Amino acid sequence: MKARAQHYLGLALGKLRKGAEACAALLDAREFYRLAGDPAGRAQATDTLGSLYAAEGRLDRAATLYALSLVEKLSHGDRYGMALSLGNLGRAQLRAGRPREALECFEQSRRIAVGEGLGDERGRLRLLEDEARARLELGDPAEARSAEALLHEVVDGARRAGYRDLEFFAWKDLALAALAARRWDDAAKALEAARSARPLGGEEYHELLLLHVQALLELGRGDDVALERLAQVARGFRRAALPDLEISVRAALARALRERERCSEAAAVLEEAIGLARGDGFERLRVRLVELFTELELHRGMPEEQGRLVVAGKKTSALGYDLLQPVGKGAFGEVWKAFDPERLQVVALKRLKLAQLYEEEERARLVDSAKLELAATRSLFHPGIARVHAVGRDDEGELYIVQDFVPGLPLAALLETREPAEPGLALPILVDIARALDAIHGAATRVIHRDLKPANVILVQRERLRPVLVDFGLACLPDDPARMERLLRAGTPHYAAPEQLSGKHLNEAVDLYALGVIAYEWLAGCLPFEWPERESLESFCDRVQRERPIPLAKRRPDLDPELCAVIDRLLSKVARNRGRSAADVADALERWARS
């Protein structure tokens, strides 16, 4: 009696959406059934617990419990119970976006039930409807035809037996099948039939399903009213805590918005769907949504991540980063090669050590600043730029940035030889760097790299060596004299423009100056301003701000004087004299790159 009472209590609490209390009651019921020597009751409580998790969208946990129930029923020969558990397991798989696995469960369940004459007509029809839904999800025309035949069988059987709910769901799925085949009139007829079969006193859930089908029909017929209707349905599924259905609606809404060139809205809708798909059991749906971004040619925004990185490198969740190996360490951060299980790719992850520069409140504001500053680079698909994917905070509150991992040779490795380069090697790469700078400086982005140096230029082998700009770690930080001083003391002052050294307001010209230093160093075999060990930082910075470097033509008299003049101008103390834009610099250098 005690076990049964706890079981009923768990059922009641589950219907009241008191998940934690329902779960506790059902776990108690399982234990009481065990103590009472009632394996059948224990298996039923396990099934109920699985259904509770499924209702909350925790599908992997639900599937685990259904599988456990299946084993429990097998142990005491409950063939009918096994068929029920297989059906439940199939529904969890279907909701998680695994139609093939779901179909196997449904077919096996039907085989057990029909083969041994178990169950009743209602159970048989429900299994047919489940099997039809799985076949529709496979997206194969032949499977779709089989599904429609099964659904018509369900309609006929449900009408004879008076099962309005089963008839309703069958007509709803027939409407979806017709929509997938672009048979608008058939879809409209099936939708009306579903409305007529709607269970008396039905829940909001049934109305949401009808509105969903109606919106898809309106989309098919080109009616823009469908957009607001889909948004309404998505909100309804959110209230009902049905994330799998909400994800499906948002995917359809994103497609519709993209077709109408409302790209930013489409991207925002998909981002929200991806957030929902981070839940338990939705891995395949999440992968499909990420692929949908590419298919629709949309650019993902800059999400703020939390809980995906711990300093020790241990994963905090299934979607936590796997830190594979360190690839660099600088004044304010360390860079790791990492695997991102959410984006399913290897990435470069830079963790910025900002605690030494900013108070906790200021560091929190930096995340917002970084999102705004770096989001624009994410919309760029330029071969010379490593795209930034995300910013976030680790468990210590430090900012990290995730970007493309670019395997290749740092330009710094070539410059270590201190040998003057042949123009035929250096100039095409310098032109490419200028083009990449022009892309990030463009009107749509207005991002300043701020830390352009040979170590942040990776050379990759394509049809020839091509540069890729990496490490936008400083692009998101506010201009700060104290930060700049620490950065310079860490050993990277050679590529800093005079205005950076003096703590003045910065613009895109600081990147042109850094490009000029790289060009000079590569072609001359030495830096414009060397920094001897015995010289203080203050003295070095003073020289850079006051003195002119030796003209490149004196170091390389074999080069065209006009080319040398272009590079010398990039080293001007006055920012506006370096060139109007990176594009102008690229055009100027390209003349000699082609010769």
Coordinates of C-alpha atoms in Angstrom, one line a residue:
M1 CA 0.0 0.0 0.0
K2 CA 2.8 2.4 0.9
A3 CA 4.5 1.8 -2.5
R4 CA 1.2 2.3 -4.4
A5 CA 0.4 5.5 -2.4
Q6 CA 3.8 7.0 -3.2
H7 CA 3.3 6.0 -6.9
Y8 CA 0.0 7.8 -7.1
L9 CA 1.4 10.8 -5.2
G10 CA 4.2 11.0 -7.8
L11 CA 1.7 10.9 -10.6
A12 CA -0.4 13.6 -9.1
L13 CA 2.5 15.9 -8.3
G14 CA 3.8 15.4 -11.9
K15 CA 0.5 16.6 -13.3
L16 CA 0.7 19.7 -11.1
R17 CA 4.2 20.3 -12.6
K18 CA 5.9 19.9 -9.2
G19 CA 8.8 18.0 -10.7
A20 CA 11.2 17.7 -7.8
E21 CA 8.5 16.6 -5.4
A22 CA 7.1 14.1 -8.0
C23 CA 10.6 12.7 -8.6
A24 CA 11.2 12.2 -4.9
A25 CA 7.9 10.4 -4.5
L26 CA 8.5 8.1 -7.4
L27 CA 12.0 7.2 -6.2
D28 CA 10.5 6.3 -2.9
A29 CA 7.8 4.2 -4.7
R30 CA 10.5 2.3 -6.5
E31 CA 12.3 1.5 -3.2
F32 CA 9.1 0.5 -1.5
Y33 CA 8.1 -1.8 -4.4
R34 CA 11.6 -3.4 -4.1
L35 CA 11.2 -4.0 -0.4
A36 CA 7.7 -5.4 -1.0
G37 CA 9.1 -7.8 -3.6
D38 CA 7.0 -6.3 -6.4
P39 CA 9.1 -6.1 -9.5
A40 CA 6.1 -5.3 -11.7
G41 CA 5.2 -2.3 -9.6
R42 CA 8.9 -1.2 -9.5
A43 CA 9.1 -1.3 -13.3
Q44 CA 5.9 0.7 -13.6
A45 CA 7.2 3.4 -11.2
T46 CA 10.4 3.5 -13.3
D47 CA 8.3 4.1 -16.4
T48 CA 6.4 6.9 -14.6
L49 CA 9.6 8.5 -13.6
G50 CA 10.8 8.3 -17.2
S51 CA 7.6 10.0 -18.4
L52 CA 8.1 12.7 -15.8
Y53 CA 11.6 13.5 -17.1
A54 CA 10.3 13.3 -20.7
A55 CA 7.6 15.9 -19.9
E56 CA 10.4 18.2 -18.6
G57 CA 12.4 17.7 -21.8
R58 CA 15.1 15.7 -20.1
L59 CA 15.0 13.1 -22.8
D60 CA 18.3 11.3 -22.2
R61 CA 17.4 10.7 -18.6
A62 CA 13.9 9.6 -19.7
A63 CA 15.4 7.1 -22.2
T64 CA 17.7 5.7 -19.6
L65 CA 14.8 5.0 -17.2
Y66 CA 12.7 3.5 -20.0
A67 CA 15.6 1.2 -20.8
L68 CA 16.0 0.3 -17.1
S69 CA 12.2 -0.5 -17.0
L70 CA 12.6 -2.6 -20.1
V71 CA 15.3 -4.7 -18.3
E72 CA 13.2 -5.0 -15.2
K73 CA 10.2 -6.2 -17.2
L74 CA 12.3 -8.7 -19.1
S75 CA 13.6 -10.1 -15.8
H76 CA 10.1 -11.2 -14.7
G77 CA 8.7 -12.0 -18.2
D78 CA 6.3 -9.0 -18.6
R79 CA 6.0 -9.1 -22.4
Y80 CA 3.2 -6.5 -22.5
G81 CA 5.1 -4.2 -20.2
M82 CA 8.2 -4.6 -22.5
A83 CA 6.1 -3.5 -25.5
L84 CA 4.9 -0.4 -23.5
S85 CA 8.5 0.5 -22.5
L86 CA 9.7 0.2 -26.0
G87 CA 7.0 2.5 -27.1
N88 CA 8.0 5.1 -24.5
L89 CA 11.6 4.7 -25.4
G90 CA 10.8 5.3 -29.1
R91 CA 8.8 8.5 -28.3
A92 CA 11.8 9.8 -26.3
Q93 CA 14.1 9.1 -29.3
L94 CA 11.7 10.7 -31.7
R95 CA 11.5 13.9 -29.6
A96 CA 15.3 14.0 -29.4
G97 CA 15.5 14.0 -33.2
R98 CA 16.4 10.3 -33.7
P99 CA 13.7 9.0 -36.0
R100 CA 15.6 5.9 -37.2
E101 CA 16.2 4.7 -33.6
A102 CA 12.6 5.6 -32.7
L103 CA 11.3 3.5 -35.6
E104 CA 13.2 0.5 -34.5
C105 CA 11.7 0.8 -31.0
F106 CA 8.1 1.2 -32.4
E107 CA 8.5 -1.8 -34.8
Q108 CA 9.8 -4.0 -32.1
S109 CA 7.1 -3.0 -29.7
R110 CA 4.4 -3.7 -32.3
R111 CA 6.1 -7.1 -33.1
I112 CA 5.9 -8.1 -29.4
A113 CA 2.3 -6.9 -28.9
V114 CA 0.8 -8.2 -32.1
G115 CA 2.8 -11.4 -32.2
E116 CA 1.6 -12.5 -28.8
G117 CA -1.9 -11.1 -29.0
L118 CA -1.1 -8.6 -26.2
G119 CA -2.6 -5.2 -25.6
D120 CA -5.7 -3.5 -26.9
E121 CA -6.9 -1.6 -30.0
R122 CA -6.0 1.7 -28.5
G123 CA -2.4 0.7 -27.9
R124 CA -2.2 -0.8 -31.4
L125 CA -3.4 2.4 -33.0
R126 CA -1.1 4.6 -30.9
L127 CA 1.9 2.5 -32.0
L128 CA 0.8 2.9 -35.6
E129 CA 0.6 6.7 -35.2
D130 CA 4.0 6.8 -33.5
E131 CA 5.5 4.7 -36.3
A132 CA 4.0 7.0 -38.9
R133 CA 5.5 10.1 -37.2
A134 CA 8.9 8.4 -37.2
R135 CA 8.7 7.6 -40.9
L136 CA 7.7 11.2 -41.7
E137 CA 10.7 12.5 -39.8
L138 CA 13.0 10.4 -42.0
G139 CA 12.3 12.8 -44.9
D140 CA 12.1 10.0 -47.5
P141 CA 9.3 10.2 -50.0
A142 CA 8.7 6.4 -49.9
E143 CA 8.7 6.5 -46.1
A144 CA 6.2 9.4 -46.2
R145 CA 3.8 7.4 -48.4
S146 CA 4.0 4.5 -45.9
A147 CA 3.4 7.0 -43.1
E148 CA 0.3 8.4 -44.7
A149 CA -1.1 4.9 -45.2
L150 CA -0.6 4.1 -41.5
L151 CA -2.2 7.4 -40.5
H152 CA -5.3 6.7 -42.5
E153 CA -5.5 3.3 -40.8
V154 CA -5.3 5.1 -37.5
V155 CA -8.1 7.5 -38.5
D156 CA -10.4 4.7 -39.5
G157 CA -9.7 2.7 -36.3
A158 CA -10.0 5.7 -34.0
R159 CA -13.3 6.7 -35.5
R160 CA -14.7 3.2 -35.1
A161 CA -13.6 3.0 -31.5
G162 CA -14.4 6.7 -30.6
Y163 CA -10.8 7.6 -29.8
R164 CA -11.0 11.3 -30.6
D165 CA -7.5 12.2 -29.4
L166 CA -5.9 9.5 -31.6
E167 CA -8.0 10.7 -34.6
F168 CA -6.9 14.3 -33.8
F169 CA -3.2 13.5 -33.8
A170 CA -3.5 11.4 -37.0
W171 CA -5.2 14.1 -38.9
K172 CA -2.7 16.6 -37.6
D173 CA 0.2 14.5 -38.9
L174 CA -1.6 13.9 -42.2
A175 CA -1.7 17.7 -42.6
L176 CA 2.1 17.9 -41.9
A177 CA 2.7 15.1 -44.4
A178 CA 0.7 17.0 -47.1
L179 CA 2.6 20.2 -46.2
A180 CA 5.9 18.5 -46.7
A181 CA 4.8 17.4 -50.1
R182 CA 3.5 20.9 -50.9
R183 CA -0.1 19.7 -51.3
W184 CA -1.7 22.7 -49.8
D185 CA -5.3 21.8 -50.5
D186 CA -4.8 18.3 -48.9
A187 CA -3.1 19.9 -45.9
A188 CA -6.1 22.4 -45.5
K189 CA -8.6 19.5 -45.5
A190 CA -6.6 17.5 -43.0
L191 CA -6.3 20.5 -40.8
E192 CA -10.1 21.0 -40.8
A193 CA -10.5 17.3 -40.0
A194 CA -8.1 17.7 -37.1
R195 CA -10.1 20.7 -35.8
S196 CA -13.3 18.6 -35.9
A197 CA -11.7 15.7 -34.1
R198 CA -10.1 17.9 -31.4
P199 CA -10.8 16.2 -28.0
L200 CA -13.7 17.8 -26.1
G201 CA -12.4 20.1 -23.4
G202 CA -8.9 19.8 -25.0
E203 CA -5.9 21.6 -23.5
E204 CA -4.0 24.6 -24.9
Y205 CA -1.5 22.1 -26.2
H206 CA -4.0 20.8 -28.8
E207 CA -4.8 24.4 -29.9
L208 CA -1.0 25.1 -30.3
L209 CA -0.6 22.1 -32.5
L210 CA -3.4 23.3 -34.7
L211 CA -2.0 26.9 -34.9
H212 CA 1.4 25.4 -35.8
V213 CA 0.0 23.5 -38.8
Q214 CA -2.1 26.5 -39.8
A215 CA 1.0 28.8 -39.7
L216 CA 2.9 26.3 -41.9
L217 CA 0.1 26.2 -44.4
E218 CA 0.0 30.0 -44.5
L219 CA 3.7 30.0 -45.1
G220 CA 3.3 27.6 -48.0
R221 CA 0.7 29.9 -49.5
G222 CA 2.9 33.0 -49.0
D223 CA 0.9 34.7 -46.3
D224 CA 3.1 36.8 -44.0
V225 CA 0.6 36.5 -41.2
A226 CA 2.2 33.1 -40.6
L227 CA 5.3 34.8 -39.1
E228 CA 3.4 36.2 -36.1
R229 CA 1.5 33.0 -35.7
L230 CA 4.7 31.0 -35.5
A231 CA 6.1 33.4 -32.9
Q232 CA 2.8 33.0 -31.0
V233 CA 3.1 29.2 -31.1
A234 CA 6.8 29.3 -30.0
R235 CA 5.8 31.3 -27.0
G236 CA 3.0 28.9 -26.2
F237 CA 5.3 25.9 -26.3
R238 CA 7.7 27.8 -24.1
R239 CA 4.9 28.2 -21.5
A240 CA 4.1 24.5 -21.8
A241 CA 7.8 23.6 -21.3
L242 CA 7.9 21.7 -24.6
P243 CA 11.4 22.6 -25.9
D244 CA 11.5 20.0 -28.7
L245 CA 8.3 21.5 -30.2
E246 CA 9.5 25.0 -29.7
I247 CA 12.8 24.2 -31.4
S248 CA 10.9 22.9 -34.5
V249 CA 8.7 26.0 -34.6
R250 CA 11.7 28.4 -34.3
A251 CA 13.5 26.6 -37.1
A252 CA 10.5 27.1 -39.4
L253 CA 10.2 30.7 -38.3
A254 CA 13.9 31.3 -39.0
R255 CA 13.6 29.9 -42.5
A256 CA 10.6 32.1 -43.2
L257 CA 12.4 35.2 -42.0
R258 CA 15.4 34.5 -44.0
E259 CA 13.3 34.1 -47.2
R260 CA 12.1 37.6 -46.5
E261 CA 15.6 38.9 -46.1
R262 CA 15.1 39.6 -42.4
C263 CA 18.4 38.1 -41.6
S264 CA 19.2 39.5 -38.2
E265 CA 15.8 38.4 -36.9
A266 CA 16.3 34.9 -38.4
A267 CA 19.6 34.6 -36.7
A268 CA 18.2 35.7 -33.4
V269 CA 15.4 33.1 -33.6
L270 CA 17.9 30.4 -34.4
E271 CA 20.2 31.4 -31.6
E272 CA 17.4 31.0 -29.2
A273 CA 16.6 27.6 -30.6
I274 CA 20.2 26.5 -30.2
G275 CA 20.0 27.7 -26.6
L276 CA 17.0 25.4 -26.0
A277 CA 18.8 22.5 -27.8
R278 CA 21.6 22.6 -25.2
G279 CA 19.2 20.7 -22.9
D280 CA 19.4 17.1 -22.1
G281 CA 18.8 14.8 -25.1
F282 CA 18.7 17.4 -27.9
E283 CA 22.3 16.9 -29.3
R284 CA 21.1 16.0 -32.7
L285 CA 18.7 18.8 -32.9
R286 CA 21.4 21.2 -31.9
V287 CA 23.7 20.0 -34.6
R288 CA 21.0 20.4 -37.2
L289 CA 20.4 24.0 -36.0
V290 CA 24.1 24.9 -36.3
E291 CA 24.0 23.4 -39.8
L292 CA 20.9 25.5 -40.6
F293 CA 22.9 28.7 -39.9
T294 CA 25.2 27.8 -42.7
E295 CA 22.5 26.6 -45.0
L296 CA 20.6 29.8 -44.6
E297 CA 23.8 31.9 -44.9
L298 CA 23.2 33.5 -41.6
H299 CA 25.8 34.9 -39.2
R300 CA 25.6 33.9 -35.6
G301 CA 25.7 36.6 -33.0
M302 CA 28.2 36.8 -30.2
P303 CA 26.8 34.7 -27.3
E304 CA 28.0 35.2 -23.8
E305 CA 29.0 31.9 -22.4
Q306 CA 29.1 30.7 -18.8
G307 CA 29.9 27.4 -17.2
R308 CA 31.8 26.0 -20.2
L309 CA 35.4 26.6 -19.0
V310 CA 37.1 26.0 -15.7
V311 CA 40.7 27.1 -15.1
A312 CA 41.9 23.6 -14.3
G313 CA 40.7 22.5 -17.7
K314 CA 38.1 20.0 -16.5
K315 CA 34.9 19.9 -18.4
T316 CA 32.0 21.4 -16.5
S317 CA 29.3 19.8 -18.6
A318 CA 28.9 17.8 -21.8
L319 CA 29.4 21.0 -23.7
G320 CA 32.4 22.2 -21.8
Y321 CA 35.6 22.9 -23.7
D322 CA 38.3 20.2 -23.9
L323 CA 41.6 22.0 -23.5
L324 CA 44.0 20.0 -25.7
Q325 CA 47.3 21.8 -25.5
P326 CA 48.7 25.3 -24.8
V327 CA 49.8 27.1 -27.9
G328 CA 50.9 30.5 -26.5
K329 CA 51.2 32.7 -23.5
G330 CA 51.4 36.4 -23.3
A331 CA 51.3 39.4 -21.0
F332 CA 47.6 39.1 -20.3
G333 CA 46.5 35.7 -21.4
E334 CA 47.2 32.2 -22.5
V335 CA 46.0 30.6 -25.7
W336 CA 44.9 26.9 -25.9
K337 CA 44.0 24.6 -28.7
A338 CA 40.7 23.2 -27.6
F339 CA 37.8 21.1 -28.8
D340 CA 34.4 22.7 -28.8
P341 CA 31.7 20.0 -28.5
E342 CA 28.9 22.5 -29.2
R343 CA 30.3 23.7 -32.5
L344 CA 32.0 20.3 -33.2
Q345 CA 35.3 21.8 -34.1
V346 CA 38.8 22.6 -32.9
V347 CA 39.1 26.2 -31.8
A348 CA 41.7 28.5 -30.3
L349 CA 40.6 29.7 -26.8
K350 CA 42.3 32.7 -25.3
R351 CA 41.8 33.3 -21.6
L352 CA 42.6 37.0 -20.7
K353 CA 44.0 37.6 -17.2
L354 CA 42.2 40.8 -16.4
A355 CA 42.1 40.5 -12.6
Q356 CA 45.5 42.3 -12.5
L357 CA 44.0 45.2 -14.4
Y358 CA 40.3 45.6 -13.5
E359 CA 38.1 45.2 -10.5
E360 CA 35.4 42.5 -10.7
E361 CA 32.6 44.9 -11.6
E362 CA 34.7 46.3 -14.5
R363 CA 35.5 42.9 -15.7
A364 CA 31.9 42.0 -15.9
R365 CA 31.3 45.1 -18.0
L366 CA 34.1 44.0 -20.3
V367 CA 32.1 41.0 -21.3
D368 CA 29.3 43.2 -22.6
S369 CA 31.9 45.4 -24.3
A370 CA 33.6 42.4 -25.9
K371 CA 30.3 41.1 -27.3
L372 CA 29.6 44.4 -29.0
E373 CA 33.2 44.9 -30.3
L374 CA 33.8 41.4 -31.5
A375 CA 30.3 40.4 -32.8
A376 CA 31.0 42.3 -36.0
T377 CA 34.1 40.2 -36.8
R378 CA 31.9 37.1 -36.5
S379 CA 29.9 38.2 -39.5
L380 CA 33.0 38.4 -41.6
F381 CA 33.8 35.5 -43.9
H382 CA 37.3 36.6 -45.0
P383 CA 40.1 34.1 -45.7
G384 CA 42.6 36.4 -43.9
I385 CA 40.7 36.6 -40.6
A386 CA 40.2 34.0 -37.9
R387 CA 36.6 34.4 -37.0
V388 CA 35.6 35.0 -33.4
H389 CA 32.9 32.6 -32.2
A390 CA 32.1 33.5 -28.6
V391 CA 33.2 35.3 -25.5
G392 CA 32.5 34.2 -22.0
R393 CA 33.7 34.1 -18.4
D394 CA 35.3 31.1 -16.8
D395 CA 34.8 30.0 -13.2
E396 CA 37.1 32.7 -11.9
G397 CA 35.3 35.4 -13.8
E398 CA 38.0 35.9 -16.3
L399 CA 37.2 36.8 -19.9
Y400 CA 37.9 34.3 -22.6
I401 CA 37.6 34.5 -26.4
V402 CA 36.9 31.6 -28.8
Q403 CA 38.0 31.9 -32.4
D404 CA 39.1 29.7 -35.3
F405 CA 42.1 27.5 -34.7
V406 CA 44.5 28.2 -37.6
P407 CA 47.2 25.5 -38.1
G408 CA 50.2 27.1 -39.8
L409 CA 53.5 28.9 -39.3
P410 CA 53.6 32.2 -37.4
L411 CA 55.2 34.9 -39.5
A412 CA 57.4 35.5 -36.5
A413 CA 59.2 32.2 -37.3
L414 CA 60.2 33.6 -40.7
L415 CA 61.4 36.9 -39.3
E416 CA 63.6 35.2 -36.6
T417 CA 66.3 34.6 -39.3
R418 CA 66.8 38.4 -39.5
E419 CA 67.5 38.0 -43.2
P420 CA 66.1 40.6 -45.6
A421 CA 63.2 39.0 -47.6
E422 CA 62.8 38.9 -51.3
P423 CA 60.0 41.2 -52.3
G424 CA 58.4 38.4 -54.3
L425 CA 57.8 36.5 -51.1
A426 CA 57.0 39.3 -48.7
L427 CA 54.9 41.8 -50.7
P428 CA 51.9 39.5 -51.7
I429 CA 51.6 38.5 -48.0
L430 CA 51.7 42.1 -46.9
V431 CA 49.0 43.0 -49.4
D432 CA 46.9 40.2 -48.0
I433 CA 47.4 41.5 -44.5
A434 CA 46.3 44.9 -45.6
R435 CA 43.2 43.5 -47.2
A436 CA 42.3 41.6 -44.0
L437 CA 42.8 44.8 -42.0
D438 CA 40.5 46.6 -44.4
A439 CA 37.8 44.0 -43.8
I440 CA 37.9 44.4 -40.0
H441 CA 38.1 48.2 -40.3
G442 CA 35.1 48.3 -42.6
A443 CA 32.0 50.3 -41.9
A444 CA 30.1 47.1 -40.9
T445 CA 32.7 46.3 -38.2
R446 CA 34.9 49.2 -37.2
V447 CA 37.1 46.9 -35.1
I448 CA 40.8 47.8 -34.4
H449 CA 43.1 44.8 -33.9
R450 CA 45.5 46.8 -31.6
D451 CA 47.9 43.9 -31.3
L452 CA 49.1 43.2 -34.9
K453 CA 52.5 41.6 -34.8
P454 CA 54.3 38.7 -36.5
A455 CA 53.2 36.3 -33.8
N456 CA 49.5 37.1 -34.6
V457 CA 49.9 36.5 -38.3
I458 CA 49.7 32.8 -39.2
L459 CA 50.9 31.7 -42.7
V460 CA 48.9 28.8 -44.2
Q461 CA 49.6 27.0 -47.4
R462 CA 47.0 27.4 -50.1
E463 CA 47.8 28.1 -53.7
R464 CA 50.6 30.1 -52.1
L465 CA 51.4 31.2 -48.6
R466 CA 48.5 33.2 -47.2
P467 CA 48.3 35.1 -44.0
V468 CA 45.5 34.8 -41.4
L469 CA 45.1 37.4 -38.6
V470 CA 44.5 35.8 -35.2
D471 CA 44.1 36.9 -31.6
F472 CA 41.6 39.7 -31.3
G473 CA 42.1 39.5 -27.5
L474 CA 43.0 43.2 -27.2
A475 CA 40.4 44.4 -29.7
C476 CA 37.7 44.1 -27.1
L477 CA 39.5 46.0 -24.4
P478 CA 39.2 49.7 -23.8
D479 CA 42.1 52.0 -24.4
D480 CA 43.9 52.2 -21.1
P481 CA 47.4 53.7 -20.5
A482 CA 48.0 51.5 -17.4
R483 CA 47.1 48.4 -19.5
M484 CA 49.3 49.5 -22.3
E485 CA 52.2 50.1 -20.0
R486 CA 52.0 46.6 -18.7
L487 CA 51.7 45.2 -22.1
L488 CA 54.7 47.0 -23.3
R489 CA 56.8 45.9 -20.3
A490 CA 55.9 42.3 -21.2
G491 CA 58.0 42.7 -24.3
T492 CA 55.8 43.7 -27.2
P493 CA 56.4 47.5 -27.8
H494 CA 58.1 47.3 -31.2
Y495 CA 54.8 47.2 -33.1
A496 CA 52.9 49.8 -31.0
A497 CA 52.2 53.1 -32.7
P498 CA 53.4 56.4 -31.1
E499 CA 49.9 57.2 -30.0
Q500 CA 49.6 53.9 -28.2
L501 CA 52.8 54.5 -26.4
S502 CA 51.6 57.9 -25.2
G503 CA 48.1 56.6 -24.2
K504 CA 46.2 58.7 -26.7
H505 CA 42.9 57.9 -28.4
L506 CA 43.3 55.1 -31.0
N507 CA 41.9 54.6 -34.4
E508 CA 42.5 52.2 -37.3
A509 CA 45.9 53.9 -38.0
V510 CA 47.5 52.0 -35.2
D511 CA 47.1 48.8 -37.2
L512 CA 48.6 50.5 -40.3
Y513 CA 51.6 51.5 -38.2
A514 CA 52.0 47.9 -37.0
L515 CA 51.8 46.7 -40.7
G516 CA 54.5 49.2 -41.5
V517 CA 56.8 47.8 -38.8
I518 CA 56.2 44.2 -40.1
A519 CA 56.9 45.3 -43.7
Y520 CA 60.1 47.2 -42.7
E521 CA 61.3 44.3 -40.5
W522 CA 60.7 41.7 -43.1
L523 CA 62.3 43.6 -46.0
A524 CA 65.2 45.2 -44.0
G525 CA 66.0 42.3 -41.8
C526 CA 65.8 44.5 -38.7
L527 CA 63.2 46.5 -36.8
P528 CA 62.7 50.3 -37.3
F529 CA 63.6 50.7 -33.7
E530 CA 65.5 48.1 -31.8
W531 CA 65.2 47.8 -28.0
P532 CA 68.6 46.9 -26.4
E533 CA 68.4 45.1 -23.1
R534 CA 70.2 47.9 -21.3
E535 CA 67.6 50.5 -22.5
S536 CA 64.6 51.3 -20.3
L537 CA 61.1 51.1 -21.6
E538 CA 60.6 54.8 -21.0
S539 CA 63.7 55.6 -23.1
F540 CA 62.6 53.3 -25.9
C541 CA 59.1 54.8 -26.0
D542 CA 60.6 58.2 -26.1
R543 CA 62.8 57.4 -29.1
V544 CA 59.9 55.9 -31.0
Q545 CA 57.8 59.1 -30.4
R546 CA 60.6 61.5 -31.3
E547 CA 63.0 59.9 -33.7
R548 CA 62.6 58.8 -37.3
P549 CA 63.8 55.4 -38.3
I550 CA 66.5 54.9 -40.9
P551 CA 64.7 55.1 -44.3
L552 CA 64.1 51.7 -45.8
A553 CA 65.8 52.7 -49.0
K554 CA 69.1 53.1 -47.1
R555 CA 68.8 49.6 -45.8
R556 CA 67.6 48.1 -49.1
P557 CA 68.9 50.3 -51.9
D558 CA 67.9 47.5 -54.4
L559 CA 64.2 48.2 -53.8
D560 CA 62.1 50.6 -55.7
P561 CA 62.3 54.0 -53.9
E562 CA 58.6 54.5 -54.3
L563 CA 57.9 51.2 -52.5
C564 CA 60.2 52.2 -49.7
A565 CA 58.4 55.5 -49.4
V566 CA 55.0 53.7 -49.0
I567 CA 56.4 51.7 -46.1
D568 CA 58.1 54.7 -44.6
R569 CA 54.8 56.6 -44.6
L570 CA 53.2 53.8 -42.6
L571 CA 55.7 54.6 -39.8
S572 CA 54.7 58.2 -39.7
K573 CA 54.3 59.7 -36.2
V574 CA 51.2 61.4 -37.4
A575 CA 48.4 58.9 -37.7
R576 CA 46.6 60.6 -40.6
N577 CA 49.8 60.6 -42.8
R578 CA 49.9 56.7 -42.9
G579 CA 47.2 56.4 -45.5
R580 CA 43.5 56.9 -45.8
S581 CA 42.7 53.2 -45.2
A582 CA 44.2 49.7 -45.3
A583 CA 42.6 49.3 -48.7
D584 CA 44.7 52.2 -50.0
V585 CA 47.8 50.7 -48.6
A586 CA 47.0 47.3 -50.2
D587 CA 46.4 49.0 -53.5
A588 CA 49.8 50.8 -53.3
L589 CA 51.7 47.7 -52.3
E590 CA 50.0 45.5 -54.9
R591 CA 51.7 47.4 -57.7
W592 CA 55.1 45.9 -56.7
A593 CA 53.6 42.6 -55.5
R594 CA 52.6 41.9 -59.1
S595 CA 55.9 43.0 -60.7

